[in-house]
Every structure is written in structure tokens, then in C-alpha cells.
Coordinates of C-alpha atoms in Angstrom, one line a residue:
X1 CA 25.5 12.3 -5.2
X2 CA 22.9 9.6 -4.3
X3 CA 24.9 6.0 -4.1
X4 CA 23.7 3.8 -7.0
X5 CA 21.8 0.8 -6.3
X6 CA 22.0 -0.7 -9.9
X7 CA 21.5 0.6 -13.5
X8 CA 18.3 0.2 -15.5
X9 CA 19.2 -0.6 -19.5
X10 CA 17.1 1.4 -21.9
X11 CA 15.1 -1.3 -23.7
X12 CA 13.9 -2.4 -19.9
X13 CA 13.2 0.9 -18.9
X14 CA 11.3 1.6 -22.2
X15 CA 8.6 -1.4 -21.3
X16 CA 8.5 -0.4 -17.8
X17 CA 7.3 3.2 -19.4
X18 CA 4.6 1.8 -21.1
X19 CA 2.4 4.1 -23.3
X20 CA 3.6 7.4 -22.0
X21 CA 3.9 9.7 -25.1
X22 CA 1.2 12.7 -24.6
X23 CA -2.7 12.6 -26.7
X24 CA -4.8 15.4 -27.6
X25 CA -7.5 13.4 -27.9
X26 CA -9.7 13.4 -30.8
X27 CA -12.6 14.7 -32.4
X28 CA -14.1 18.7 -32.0
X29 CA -12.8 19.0 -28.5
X30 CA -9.5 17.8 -29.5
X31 CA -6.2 19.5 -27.0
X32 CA -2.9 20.5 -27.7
X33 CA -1.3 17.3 -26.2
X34 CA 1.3 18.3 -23.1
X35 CA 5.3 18.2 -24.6
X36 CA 6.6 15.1 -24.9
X37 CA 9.4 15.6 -22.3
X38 CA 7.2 16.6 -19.7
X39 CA 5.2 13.5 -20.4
X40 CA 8.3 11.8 -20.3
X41 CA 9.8 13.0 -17.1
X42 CA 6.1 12.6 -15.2
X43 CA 6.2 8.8 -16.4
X44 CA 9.8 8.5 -14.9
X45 CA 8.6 10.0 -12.2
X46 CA 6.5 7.9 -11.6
X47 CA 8.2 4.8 -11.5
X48 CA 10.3 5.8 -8.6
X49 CA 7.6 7.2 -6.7
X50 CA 5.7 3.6 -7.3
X51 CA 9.1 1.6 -6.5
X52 CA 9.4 -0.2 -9.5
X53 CA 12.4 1.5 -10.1
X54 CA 14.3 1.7 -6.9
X55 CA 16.0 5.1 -5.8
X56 CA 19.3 4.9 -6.6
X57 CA 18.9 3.6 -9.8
X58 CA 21.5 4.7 -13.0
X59 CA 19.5 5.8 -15.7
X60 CA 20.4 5.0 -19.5
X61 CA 22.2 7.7 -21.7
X62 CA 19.9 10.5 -23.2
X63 CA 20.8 8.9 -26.5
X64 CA 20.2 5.0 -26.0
X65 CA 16.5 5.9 -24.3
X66 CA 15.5 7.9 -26.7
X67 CA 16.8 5.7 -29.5
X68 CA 14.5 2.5 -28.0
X69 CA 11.3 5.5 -27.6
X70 CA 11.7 6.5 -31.0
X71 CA 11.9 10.3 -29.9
X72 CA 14.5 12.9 -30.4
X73 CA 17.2 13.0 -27.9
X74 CA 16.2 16.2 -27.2
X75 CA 13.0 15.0 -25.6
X76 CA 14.9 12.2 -23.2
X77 CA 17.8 15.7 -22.9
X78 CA 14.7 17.9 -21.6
X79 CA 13.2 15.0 -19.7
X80 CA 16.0 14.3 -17.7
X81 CA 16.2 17.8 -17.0
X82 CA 13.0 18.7 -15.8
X83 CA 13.4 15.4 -13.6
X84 CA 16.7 17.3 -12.2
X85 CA 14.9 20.6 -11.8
X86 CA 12.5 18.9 -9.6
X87 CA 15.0 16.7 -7.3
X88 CA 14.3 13.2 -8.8
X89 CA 17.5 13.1 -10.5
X90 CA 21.1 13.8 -10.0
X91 CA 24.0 14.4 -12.3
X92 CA 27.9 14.4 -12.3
X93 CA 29.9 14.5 -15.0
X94 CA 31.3 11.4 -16.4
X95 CA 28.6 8.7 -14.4
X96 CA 25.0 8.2 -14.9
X97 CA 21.9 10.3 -13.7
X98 CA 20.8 8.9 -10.7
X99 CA 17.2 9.1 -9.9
X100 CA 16.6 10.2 -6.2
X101 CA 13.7 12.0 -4.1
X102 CA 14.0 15.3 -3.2
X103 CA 15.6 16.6 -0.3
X104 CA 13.0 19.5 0.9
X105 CA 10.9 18.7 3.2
X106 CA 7.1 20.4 2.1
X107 CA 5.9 23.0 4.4
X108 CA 3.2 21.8 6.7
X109 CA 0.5 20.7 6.8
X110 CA 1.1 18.7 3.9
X111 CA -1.5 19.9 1.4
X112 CA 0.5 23.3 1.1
X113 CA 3.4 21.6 -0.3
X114 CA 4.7 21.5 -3.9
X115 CA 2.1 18.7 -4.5
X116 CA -0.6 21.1 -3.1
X117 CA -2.9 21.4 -6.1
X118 CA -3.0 17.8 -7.0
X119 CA -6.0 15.4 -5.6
X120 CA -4.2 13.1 -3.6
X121 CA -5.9 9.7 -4.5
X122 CA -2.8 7.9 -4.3
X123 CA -2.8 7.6 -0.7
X124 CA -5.8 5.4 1.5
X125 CA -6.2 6.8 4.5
X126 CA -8.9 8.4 6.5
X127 CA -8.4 11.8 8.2
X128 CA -8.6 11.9 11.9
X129 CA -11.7 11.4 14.2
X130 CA -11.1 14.7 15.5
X131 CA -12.8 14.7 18.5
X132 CA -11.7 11.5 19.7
X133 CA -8.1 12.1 19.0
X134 CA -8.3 15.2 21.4
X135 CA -9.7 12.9 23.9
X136 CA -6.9 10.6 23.5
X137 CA -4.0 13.2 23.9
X138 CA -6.3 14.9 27.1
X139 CA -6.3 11.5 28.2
X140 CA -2.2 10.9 28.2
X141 CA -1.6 13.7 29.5
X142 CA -4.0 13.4 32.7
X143 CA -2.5 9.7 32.5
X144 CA 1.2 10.9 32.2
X145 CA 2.7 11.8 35.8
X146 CA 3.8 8.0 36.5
X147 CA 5.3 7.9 33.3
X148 CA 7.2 11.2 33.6
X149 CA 9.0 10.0 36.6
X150 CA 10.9 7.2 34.8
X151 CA 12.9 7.6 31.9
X152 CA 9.9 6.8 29.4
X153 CA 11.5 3.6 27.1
X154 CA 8.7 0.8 27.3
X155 CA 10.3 -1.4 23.8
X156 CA 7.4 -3.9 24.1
X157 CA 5.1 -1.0 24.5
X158 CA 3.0 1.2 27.3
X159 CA 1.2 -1.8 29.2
X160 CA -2.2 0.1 29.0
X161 CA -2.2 0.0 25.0
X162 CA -1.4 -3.7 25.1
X163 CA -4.2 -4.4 27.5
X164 CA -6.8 -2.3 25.0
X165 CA -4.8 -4.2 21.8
X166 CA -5.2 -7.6 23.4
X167 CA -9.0 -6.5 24.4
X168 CA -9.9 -5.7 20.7
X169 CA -8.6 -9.7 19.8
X170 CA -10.5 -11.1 22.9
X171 CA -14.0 -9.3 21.3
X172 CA -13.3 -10.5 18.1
X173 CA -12.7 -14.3 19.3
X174 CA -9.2 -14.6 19.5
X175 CA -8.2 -14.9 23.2
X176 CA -4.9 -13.0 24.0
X177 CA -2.7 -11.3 26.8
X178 CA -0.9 -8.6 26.7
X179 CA 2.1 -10.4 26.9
X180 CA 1.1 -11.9 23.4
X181 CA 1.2 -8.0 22.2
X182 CA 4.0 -5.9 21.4
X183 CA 3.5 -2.4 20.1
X184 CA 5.3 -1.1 17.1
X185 CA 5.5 2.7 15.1
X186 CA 2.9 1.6 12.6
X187 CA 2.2 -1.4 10.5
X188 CA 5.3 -0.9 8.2
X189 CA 7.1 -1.6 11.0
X190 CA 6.1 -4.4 12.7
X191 CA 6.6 -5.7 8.9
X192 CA 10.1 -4.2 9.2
X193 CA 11.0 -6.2 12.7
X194 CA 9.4 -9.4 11.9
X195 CA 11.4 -9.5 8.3
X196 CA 14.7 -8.6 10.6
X197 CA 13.6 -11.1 12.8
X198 CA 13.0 -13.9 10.7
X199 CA 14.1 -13.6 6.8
X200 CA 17.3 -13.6 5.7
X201 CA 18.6 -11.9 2.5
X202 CA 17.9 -14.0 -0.2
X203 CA 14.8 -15.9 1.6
X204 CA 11.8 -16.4 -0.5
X205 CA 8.3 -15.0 0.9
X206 CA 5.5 -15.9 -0.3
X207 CA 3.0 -13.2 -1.0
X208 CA -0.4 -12.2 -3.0
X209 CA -0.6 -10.4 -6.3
X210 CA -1.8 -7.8 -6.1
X211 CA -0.9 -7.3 -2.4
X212 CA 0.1 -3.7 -0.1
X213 CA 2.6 -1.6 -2.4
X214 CA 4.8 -0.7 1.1
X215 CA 4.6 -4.6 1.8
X216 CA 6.8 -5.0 -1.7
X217 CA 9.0 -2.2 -0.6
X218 CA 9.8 -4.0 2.9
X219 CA 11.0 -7.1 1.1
X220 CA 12.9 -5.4 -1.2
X221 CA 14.5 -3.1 0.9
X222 CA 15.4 -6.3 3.1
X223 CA 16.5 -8.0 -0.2
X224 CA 14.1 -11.2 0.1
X225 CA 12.7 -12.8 -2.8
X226 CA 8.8 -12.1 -3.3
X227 CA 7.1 -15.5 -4.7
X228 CA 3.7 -14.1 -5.9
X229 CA 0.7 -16.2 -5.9
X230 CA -2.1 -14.4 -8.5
X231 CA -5.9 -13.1 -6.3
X232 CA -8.2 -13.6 -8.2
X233 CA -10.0 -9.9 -8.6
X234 CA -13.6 -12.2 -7.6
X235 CA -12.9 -15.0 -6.2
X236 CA -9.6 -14.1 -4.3
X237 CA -7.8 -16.6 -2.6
X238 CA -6.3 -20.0 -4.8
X239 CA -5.1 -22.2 -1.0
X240 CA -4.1 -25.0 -3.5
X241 CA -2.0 -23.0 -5.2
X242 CA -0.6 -21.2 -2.2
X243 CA 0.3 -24.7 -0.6
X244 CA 1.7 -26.0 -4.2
X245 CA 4.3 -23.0 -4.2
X246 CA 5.1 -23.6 -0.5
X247 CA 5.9 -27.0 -1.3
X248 CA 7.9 -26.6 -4.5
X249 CA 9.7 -22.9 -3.2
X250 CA 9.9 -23.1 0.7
X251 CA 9.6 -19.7 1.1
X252 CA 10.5 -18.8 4.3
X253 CA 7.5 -16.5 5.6
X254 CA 4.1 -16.2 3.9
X255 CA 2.3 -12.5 4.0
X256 CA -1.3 -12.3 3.2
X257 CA -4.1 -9.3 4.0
X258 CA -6.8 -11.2 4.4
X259 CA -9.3 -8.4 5.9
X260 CA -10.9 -6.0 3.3
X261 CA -7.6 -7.0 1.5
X262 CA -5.6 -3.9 0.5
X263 CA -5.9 -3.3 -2.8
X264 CA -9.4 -5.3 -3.6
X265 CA -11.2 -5.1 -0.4
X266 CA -11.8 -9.2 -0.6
X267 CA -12.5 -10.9 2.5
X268 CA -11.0 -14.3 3.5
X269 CA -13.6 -17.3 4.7
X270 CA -13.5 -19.5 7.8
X271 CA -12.4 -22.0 5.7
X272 CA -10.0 -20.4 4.0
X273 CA -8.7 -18.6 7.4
X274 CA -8.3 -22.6 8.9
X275 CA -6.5 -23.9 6.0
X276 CA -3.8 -21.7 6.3
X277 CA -3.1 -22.3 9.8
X278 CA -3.7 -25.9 8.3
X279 CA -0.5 -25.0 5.9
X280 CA 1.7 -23.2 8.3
X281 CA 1.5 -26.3 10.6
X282 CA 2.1 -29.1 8.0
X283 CA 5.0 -27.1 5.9
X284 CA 6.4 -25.3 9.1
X285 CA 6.0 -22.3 7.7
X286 CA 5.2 -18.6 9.9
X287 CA 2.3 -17.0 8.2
X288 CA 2.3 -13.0 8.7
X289 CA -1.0 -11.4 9.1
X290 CA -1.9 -7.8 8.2
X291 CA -5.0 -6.9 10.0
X292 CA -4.6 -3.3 9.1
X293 CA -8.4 -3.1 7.9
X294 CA -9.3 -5.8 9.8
X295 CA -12.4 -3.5 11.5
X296 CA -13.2 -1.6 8.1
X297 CA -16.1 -4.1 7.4
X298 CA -18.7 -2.3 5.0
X299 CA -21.0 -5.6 3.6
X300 CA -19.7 -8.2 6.0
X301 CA -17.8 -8.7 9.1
X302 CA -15.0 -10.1 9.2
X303 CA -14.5 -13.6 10.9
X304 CA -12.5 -14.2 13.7
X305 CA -8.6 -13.8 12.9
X306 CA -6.7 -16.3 11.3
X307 CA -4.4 -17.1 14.7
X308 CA -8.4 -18.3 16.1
X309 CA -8.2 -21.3 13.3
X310 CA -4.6 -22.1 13.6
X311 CA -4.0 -26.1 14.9
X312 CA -1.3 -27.3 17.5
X313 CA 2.2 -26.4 15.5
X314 CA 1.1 -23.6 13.4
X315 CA 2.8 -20.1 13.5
X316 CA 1.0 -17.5 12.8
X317 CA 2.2 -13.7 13.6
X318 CA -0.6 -10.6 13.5
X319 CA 0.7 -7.1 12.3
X320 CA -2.4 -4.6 13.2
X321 CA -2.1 -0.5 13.0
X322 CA -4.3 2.2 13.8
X323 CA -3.7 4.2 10.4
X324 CA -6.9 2.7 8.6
X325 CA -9.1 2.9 11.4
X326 CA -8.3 5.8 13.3
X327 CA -5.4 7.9 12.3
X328 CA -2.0 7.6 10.6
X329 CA -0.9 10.6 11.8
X330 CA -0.8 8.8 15.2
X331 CA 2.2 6.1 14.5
X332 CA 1.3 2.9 16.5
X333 CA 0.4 -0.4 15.5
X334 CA 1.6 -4.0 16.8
X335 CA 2.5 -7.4 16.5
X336 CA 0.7 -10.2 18.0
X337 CA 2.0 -13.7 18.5
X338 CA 1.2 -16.8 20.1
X339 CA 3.7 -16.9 22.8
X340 CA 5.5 -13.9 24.2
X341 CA 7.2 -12.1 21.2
X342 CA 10.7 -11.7 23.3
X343 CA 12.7 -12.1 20.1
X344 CA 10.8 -9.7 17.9
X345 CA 10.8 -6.9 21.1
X346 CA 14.8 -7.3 21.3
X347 CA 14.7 -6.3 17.5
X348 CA 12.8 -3.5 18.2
X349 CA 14.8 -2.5 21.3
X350 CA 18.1 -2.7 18.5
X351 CA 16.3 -1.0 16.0
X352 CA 15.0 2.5 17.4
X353 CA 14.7 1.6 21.5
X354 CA 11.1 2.2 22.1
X355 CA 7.6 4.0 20.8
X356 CA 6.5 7.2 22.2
X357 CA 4.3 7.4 25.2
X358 CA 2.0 10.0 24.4
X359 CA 0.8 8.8 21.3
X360 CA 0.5 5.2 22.5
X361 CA -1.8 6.4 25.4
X362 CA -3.7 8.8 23.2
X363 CA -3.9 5.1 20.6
X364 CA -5.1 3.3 23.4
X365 CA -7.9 5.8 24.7
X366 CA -9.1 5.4 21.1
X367 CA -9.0 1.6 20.4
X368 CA -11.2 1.7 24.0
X369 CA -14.0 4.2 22.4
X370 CA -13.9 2.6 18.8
X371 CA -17.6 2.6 19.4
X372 CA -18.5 6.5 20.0
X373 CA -16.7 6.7 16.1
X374 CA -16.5 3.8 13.8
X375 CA -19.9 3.4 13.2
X376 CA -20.0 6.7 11.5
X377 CA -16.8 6.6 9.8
X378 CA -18.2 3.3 8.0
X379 CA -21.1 5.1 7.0
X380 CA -19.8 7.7 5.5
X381 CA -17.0 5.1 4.1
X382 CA -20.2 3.0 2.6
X383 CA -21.2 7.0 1.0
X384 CA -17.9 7.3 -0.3
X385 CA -17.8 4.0 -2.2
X386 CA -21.2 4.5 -3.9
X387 CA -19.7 7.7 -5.4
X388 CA -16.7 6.2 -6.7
X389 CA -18.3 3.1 -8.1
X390 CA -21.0 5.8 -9.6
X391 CA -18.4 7.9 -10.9
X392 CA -16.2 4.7 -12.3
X393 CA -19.1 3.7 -14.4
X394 CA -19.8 7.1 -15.7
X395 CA -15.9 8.5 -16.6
X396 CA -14.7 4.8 -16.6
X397 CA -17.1 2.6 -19.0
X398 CA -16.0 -1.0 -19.9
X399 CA -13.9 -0.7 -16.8
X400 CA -14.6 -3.4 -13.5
X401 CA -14.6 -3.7 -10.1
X402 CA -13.4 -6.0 -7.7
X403 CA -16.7 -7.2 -5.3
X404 CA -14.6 -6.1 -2.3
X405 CA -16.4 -5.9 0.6
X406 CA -14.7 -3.8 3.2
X407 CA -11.4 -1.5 3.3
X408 CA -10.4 1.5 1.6
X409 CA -10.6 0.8 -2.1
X410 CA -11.6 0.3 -5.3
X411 CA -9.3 -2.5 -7.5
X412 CA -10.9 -0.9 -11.1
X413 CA -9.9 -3.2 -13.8
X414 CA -9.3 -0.8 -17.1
X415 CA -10.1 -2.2 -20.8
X416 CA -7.0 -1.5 -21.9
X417 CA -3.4 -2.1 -20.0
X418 CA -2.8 1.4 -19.6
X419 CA -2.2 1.8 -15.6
X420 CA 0.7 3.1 -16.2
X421 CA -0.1 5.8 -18.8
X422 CA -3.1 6.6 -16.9
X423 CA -1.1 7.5 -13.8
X424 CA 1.0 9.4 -15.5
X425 CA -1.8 11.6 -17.4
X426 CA -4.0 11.9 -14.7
X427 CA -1.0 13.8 -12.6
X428 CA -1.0 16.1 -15.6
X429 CA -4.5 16.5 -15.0
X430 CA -3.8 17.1 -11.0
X431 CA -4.3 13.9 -9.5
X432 CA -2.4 11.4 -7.7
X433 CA -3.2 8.2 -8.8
X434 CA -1.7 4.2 -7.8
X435 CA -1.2 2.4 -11.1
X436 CA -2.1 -1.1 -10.4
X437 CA 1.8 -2.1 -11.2
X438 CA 2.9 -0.8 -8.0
X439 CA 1.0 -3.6 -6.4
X440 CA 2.6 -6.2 -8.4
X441 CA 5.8 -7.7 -8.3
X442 CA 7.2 -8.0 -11.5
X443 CA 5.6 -4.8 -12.9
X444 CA 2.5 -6.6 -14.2
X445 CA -1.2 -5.6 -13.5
X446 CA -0.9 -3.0 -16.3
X447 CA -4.7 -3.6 -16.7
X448 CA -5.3 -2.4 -13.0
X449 CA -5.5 1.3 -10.9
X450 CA -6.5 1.9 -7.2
X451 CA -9.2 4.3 -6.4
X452 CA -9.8 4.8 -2.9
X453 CA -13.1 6.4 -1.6
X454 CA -11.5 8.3 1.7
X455 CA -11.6 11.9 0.2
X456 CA -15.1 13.7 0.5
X457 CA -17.1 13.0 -1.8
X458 CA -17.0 16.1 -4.8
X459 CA -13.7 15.7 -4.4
X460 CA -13.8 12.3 -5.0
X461 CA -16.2 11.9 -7.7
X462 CA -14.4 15.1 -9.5
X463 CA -10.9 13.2 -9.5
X464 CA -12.4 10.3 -10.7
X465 CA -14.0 12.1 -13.8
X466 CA -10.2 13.3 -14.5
X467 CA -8.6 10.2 -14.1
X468 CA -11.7 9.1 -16.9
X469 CA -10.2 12.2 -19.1
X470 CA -6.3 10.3 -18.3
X471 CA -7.6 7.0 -19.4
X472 CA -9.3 8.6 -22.6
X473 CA -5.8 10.5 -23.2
X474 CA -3.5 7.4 -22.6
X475 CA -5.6 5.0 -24.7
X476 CA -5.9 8.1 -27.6
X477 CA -9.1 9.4 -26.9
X478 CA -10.8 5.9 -28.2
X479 CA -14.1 5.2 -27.5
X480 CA -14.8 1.9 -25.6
X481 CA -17.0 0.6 -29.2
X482 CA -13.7 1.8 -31.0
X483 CA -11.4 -0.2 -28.8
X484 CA -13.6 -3.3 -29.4
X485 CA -13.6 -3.1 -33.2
X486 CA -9.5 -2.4 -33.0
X487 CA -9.4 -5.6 -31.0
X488 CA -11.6 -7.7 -33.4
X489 CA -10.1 -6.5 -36.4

């Protein structure tokens, strides 16, 4: 039995469900709308797999959730079922069903799995540069006999990869040392360490809405407090307001992504990048940096990182990965601070020793030759955006986009607050899709979904005309005039 974390009562989960209950559609075309229960349990399912219902969590009696759905408590009985056929839930007599993630691990490589007919465009992330990847592993391994004759545990990292890291910051302004660097397993983390590091259970941090789904599931898993300050989907970044909460709340950290920010591709100014550091100095505050997309610059470049701008008594600490820009499959990212980061490398050391050598050499082989393959992956990222927004404005009308300029995605802004429901019908129609509530906090940004233009491009534009079809299904197979009159009247 999975330990329970907490219980969820029916009337909360019921909003947190949203408009779930299965459409036809209308008109000569109209479906047989999916069962309800099936509707039901992909909804549930959802929320776990988003976070906003932690694993763990005790789910209500068949007969008090169906009572607040209005459905039969056969539907919720059938639900809750299916939910246990496929591994998300788990029964004992006389306690709650606890909802859980399955066990199994999917064959390999992943798109044979049991997810392998759905269009995965829940996930933003580039495939592999193939050829430079092969390079990087030839490379450790002509590079590996003085490693193989110690015992292989570096916990700051291989000093070759923190040369190449600190390299990258030197060329884009920021000068830095390799004693300034220490390499992690991936962006997540370095989030991970710094959190053990610095914020104690309890501790308020400070953080954007929307802002990085996985960065909500550190804090929570850590059990800090998220303070959310609203990004404005145009305009992005409110500083007054950021230094107005840090005055009234003291949150102990702040977290912001300002690089091709992840979900809406905004970019942070000069300006803006100084007055933080302006902020951390005056309130005493560490600011965390993700610089994840930091070189996924489509319309713009980005300006010189925020630790460049940062006066005498600022503390700012740099998470960077090479998931977005090269591979995730290759599990290294870092941490760069302004002094040595001793205290943040014994938490490391505690936490799982050290990274592995191979992949940090292959990592640094390809940070070295970003050249030979970054250019084309931005062009062909550039590609891919033009048939999403394309597709958006044919399948999605009335929707809008975030002007990002950079990353790995689209923030679409629907008509209606349907995220939620949209998700949920759009895996009935075999895609994957991020509701914008995962990136919120508190649930909100029901309004919002995240499309991300990594996936070639038919397949791209062809999961965006299904997650149209979801939208139409989840709003009732309304027209956008339709919707307008509804709202007038």
C-alpha cells in the first residue's frame, strides 16, 4: 500500500476536476461522447501526473464524489477502477484509495511503452544531436585512462567539464572559474541541493506564475512555501511587485527563469536582470537562476546573466543543464556561485557522492562544439514554432500567444478556462498535453496550456489539430461566435 500523504475532500477535488464530463460535439458530425468513467478516471489521472494532487493522496468515497459531480456512483465505482487497473490507484479494505504511479517500468526505448501511441507534447525537450553526442562519448573514452586508475568520485564534478561550464559564462560576459562551478545530475537537481542547502521546511520562496512545473514539485517535495508573484503573459516581469512581496513575506530564496522563460519564452532586460541583483543586495535575499534555456535564443539574444549585474552584497546562485540544449538523456547540469560553492558540493557529496564521468566528459566535449550544432537546432526550432503558432490559429481560434522570444514553447492562452478539460480530452484523442494549472501554484491558470514546438513538424502541427478537436469537446463543441454571444447574454 502506498503511504498516504493527506486526503483530498470531494467538493475540493470536484473544482480541481474542472469540466471533465465527456462531449460529442454538435452538429452533423456529432460523436458518441467517450463513457463518463473513463473521462472521469483520465481527469484523475491527470491531476497526479500534473502534481496538483500529490501521490499519496486518499481519495474521497465513491459515493461523496459522485454526489458533488452529480453522476451515478457507478461512474466514480468504474472510475476508480479503471484508475486501479492502470496502477494510479490502490485499494485495501477498510481505508481510502490511494492514488499512486505505477510500478512497471515501460520497455525501452520509451516510445514503445504503454503510452506508445500517444503524441508526447507534454514533455519540452529536443532529441539528441546525434552526431555530436557520439563524439562526446568517443571523446571520454579516449579521455578516460587517468580517470580509470582512481576510484572515479569527483562530487564537485570532472575538472575538464567545469573549465568548458565556466568557459560558456566567460563568452557570454560573466567572468568565472571553475572553482565558482559545481556539476550536478541535471537541472532538478542542482534545484534539489540548493533547496537542501538553504531552505528549511516551512520557508517561503518566492517564485513566478506561471514558472517550471518540476520547480513546484521541488518545493513541495522539500515542504517550502511557494509565494507566487503573477508574469504577465506580454509584458513579463512586475520588479515592484517582486520587491513589495519580498518586503512584506521575506521569503527565504527567490527562483526566477529569466532566459526564454519556461513556460512563455519571455526574456528578462538589462534592467530588469540589475534590479534584481539590486533586490537581493538590499533585502539579503539569494536569488536562484535557471539558465536552462539560457542559449535557446530564437528573436533575441539573451543578455549577459543576471550574476554579471549583481552589486557588492548580492547573492545570486546559477542552476544551468544540458537537457534543453543538447540532450536530457545525458544527466548533467550545474550550479554556479560567486564564491566557491563548498557548502552546496558537501550536499551533494551527502546526497548521492558524485556524477558519472563518462557522461560529464561526453557533456563537456559538447558544451566545447556548441557551434558545429546549435545553429541548426535553432533553425529548425524557429521551423517548428511557425508551425505551431500556424496550426494554433487554425485548430485554436480566439486563443493567444505569449510574444516569447526563445525556448521551447508556446504559453497559448484559451477563450475559455478549460486547461484542464482540454488535457484531459486531448489524451482521449492521443496526446499528451500540460494544462496550464500544472504551472501554477494554487491550481489557477485554467485559461492556459503549453505547446512546445520540439516534435517534427507533421507531428506537431497534427497534435495540435487534436488538441483543437479537445478544446472543441471540453468547451461542447461551441463555436468561438457562440461562446461570445453566451458570454454577452
Amino acid at each position: 500500500m502506498f503511504p498516504s500523504t493527506g486526503t483530498v475532500g470531494a467538493a475540493a477535488l470536484a473544482r480541481q476536476l474542472g469540466s471533465w464530463k465527456p462531449d460529442g460535439g454538435t452538429g452533423p458530425a456529432r460523436r458518441a461522447p467517450r463513457p463518463a468513467y473513463l473521462a472521469l478516471a483520465e481527469a484523475l489521472r491527470l491531476l497526479v501526473l500534473d502534481g496538483r494532487v500529490p501521490v499519496g493522496t486518499a481519495l474521497p468515497s465513491e459515493r461523496a464524489l459522485a454526489a458533488h459531480l452529480e453522476v451515478s456512483r457507478t461512474t466514480v465505482t468504474a472510475a476508480y477502477a479503471e484508475l486501479r487497473d492502470s496502477g494510479h490507484l490502490q485499494s485495501r479494505q477498510g481505508a481510502r484509495s490511494v492514488l499512486t504511479l505505477p510500478h512497471a517500468v515501460p520497455a525501452e526505448p520509451a516510445d514503445t511503452g504503454p503510452e506508445a501511441d500517444l503524441i508526447r507534447l507534454n514533455i519540452a525537450a529536443p532529441s539528441a544531436p546525434d552526431q555530436i553526442v557520439h563524439d562526446g562519448y568517443r571523446h571520454a573514452l579516449e579521455c578516460a585512462p587517468p580517470y580509470l586508475a582512481g576510484i572515479g568520485l569527483y562530487p564537485g564534478g570532472v575538472r575538464a567539464l567545469r573549465e568548458s561550464i565556466a568557459q560558456r559564462y566567460r563568452d557570454r560576459g560573466l567572468p568565472t572559474t571553475e572553482d565558482q562551478v559545481l556539476v550536478t545530475s541535471g537541472a532538478q537537481h542542482a534545484l534539489r541541493i540548493v533547496l537542501d542547502t538553504l531552505v528549511h521546511p516551512g520557508d517561503r520562496v518566492l517564485v513566478e506564475q506561471p514558472t517550471h512545473h518540476g520547480t513546484i514539485l521541488a518545493l513541495r517535495r522539500h515542504n517550502a512555501r511557494p509565494v507566487a508573484v503573477g508574469l504577465h503573459p506580454e509584458h513579463g516581469w512586475d520588479l515592484d511587485q517582486v520587491e513589495a512581496v519580498v518586503k512584506q513575506q521575506n521569503p527565504r530564496i527567490i527562483f526566477t527563469i529569466p532566459d526564454f522563460h519556461n513556460p512563455t519564452g519571455l526574456l528578462l532586460d538589462e534592467a530588469g536582470r540589475r534590479r534584481l541583483g539590486e533586490i537581493s543586495a538590499r533585502y539579503r535575499v539569494p536569488v536562484v537562476v535557471d539558465e536552462t534555456m539560457a542559449e535557446l535564443a530564437l528573436d533575441a539574444p539573451a543578455p549577459p546573466p543576471v550574476a554579471a549585474f549583481a552589486p557588492r552584497g548580492a547573492r545570486i546562485i546559477t542552476i544551468g543543464s544540458a537537457s534543453k540544449t543538447i540532450w536530457a538523456g545525458l544527466r548533467v547540469g550545474w550550479i554556479r556561485t560567486e564564491n566557491s560553492p563548498d557548502a552546496l558540493t558537501a550536499a551533494r557529496h551527502d546526497m548521492d557522492l558524485a556524477g558519472a564521468v563518462f557522461e560529464q566528459l561526453a557533456a563537456g566535449y559538447a558544451l566545447d562544439h556548441l557551434a558545429d550544432f546549435l545553429p541548426g537546432r535553432l533553425d529548425a526550432l524557429r521551423a517548428g514554432r511557425a508551425v505551431a503558432l500556424d496550426a494554433v490559429t487554425e485548430h485554436l481560434p480566439g486563443a493567444t500567444v505569449s510574444p516569447g522570444v526563445g525556448g521551447l514553447c508556446l504559453w497559448v492562452t484559451l477563450p475559455r478556462p478549460v486547461g484542464t478539460a482540454t488535457a484531459a480530452a486531448a489524451a482521449g484523442l492521443g496526446v499528451r498535453i500540460a494544462a496550464g494549472s500544472a504551472f501554477g501554484v494554487d491550481g489557477v491558470l485554467e485559461r492556459n496550456i503549453r505547446i512546445p514546438y520540439s516534435l517534427p513538424p507533421d507531428q506537431l502541427r497534427r497534435a495540435i489539430e487534436l488538441v483543437g478537436a479537445a478544446y472543441r469537446r471540453a468547451t461542447g463543441g461551441a463555436s468561438v461566435p457562440d461562446l461570445e454571444r453566451q458570454l454577452v447574454v
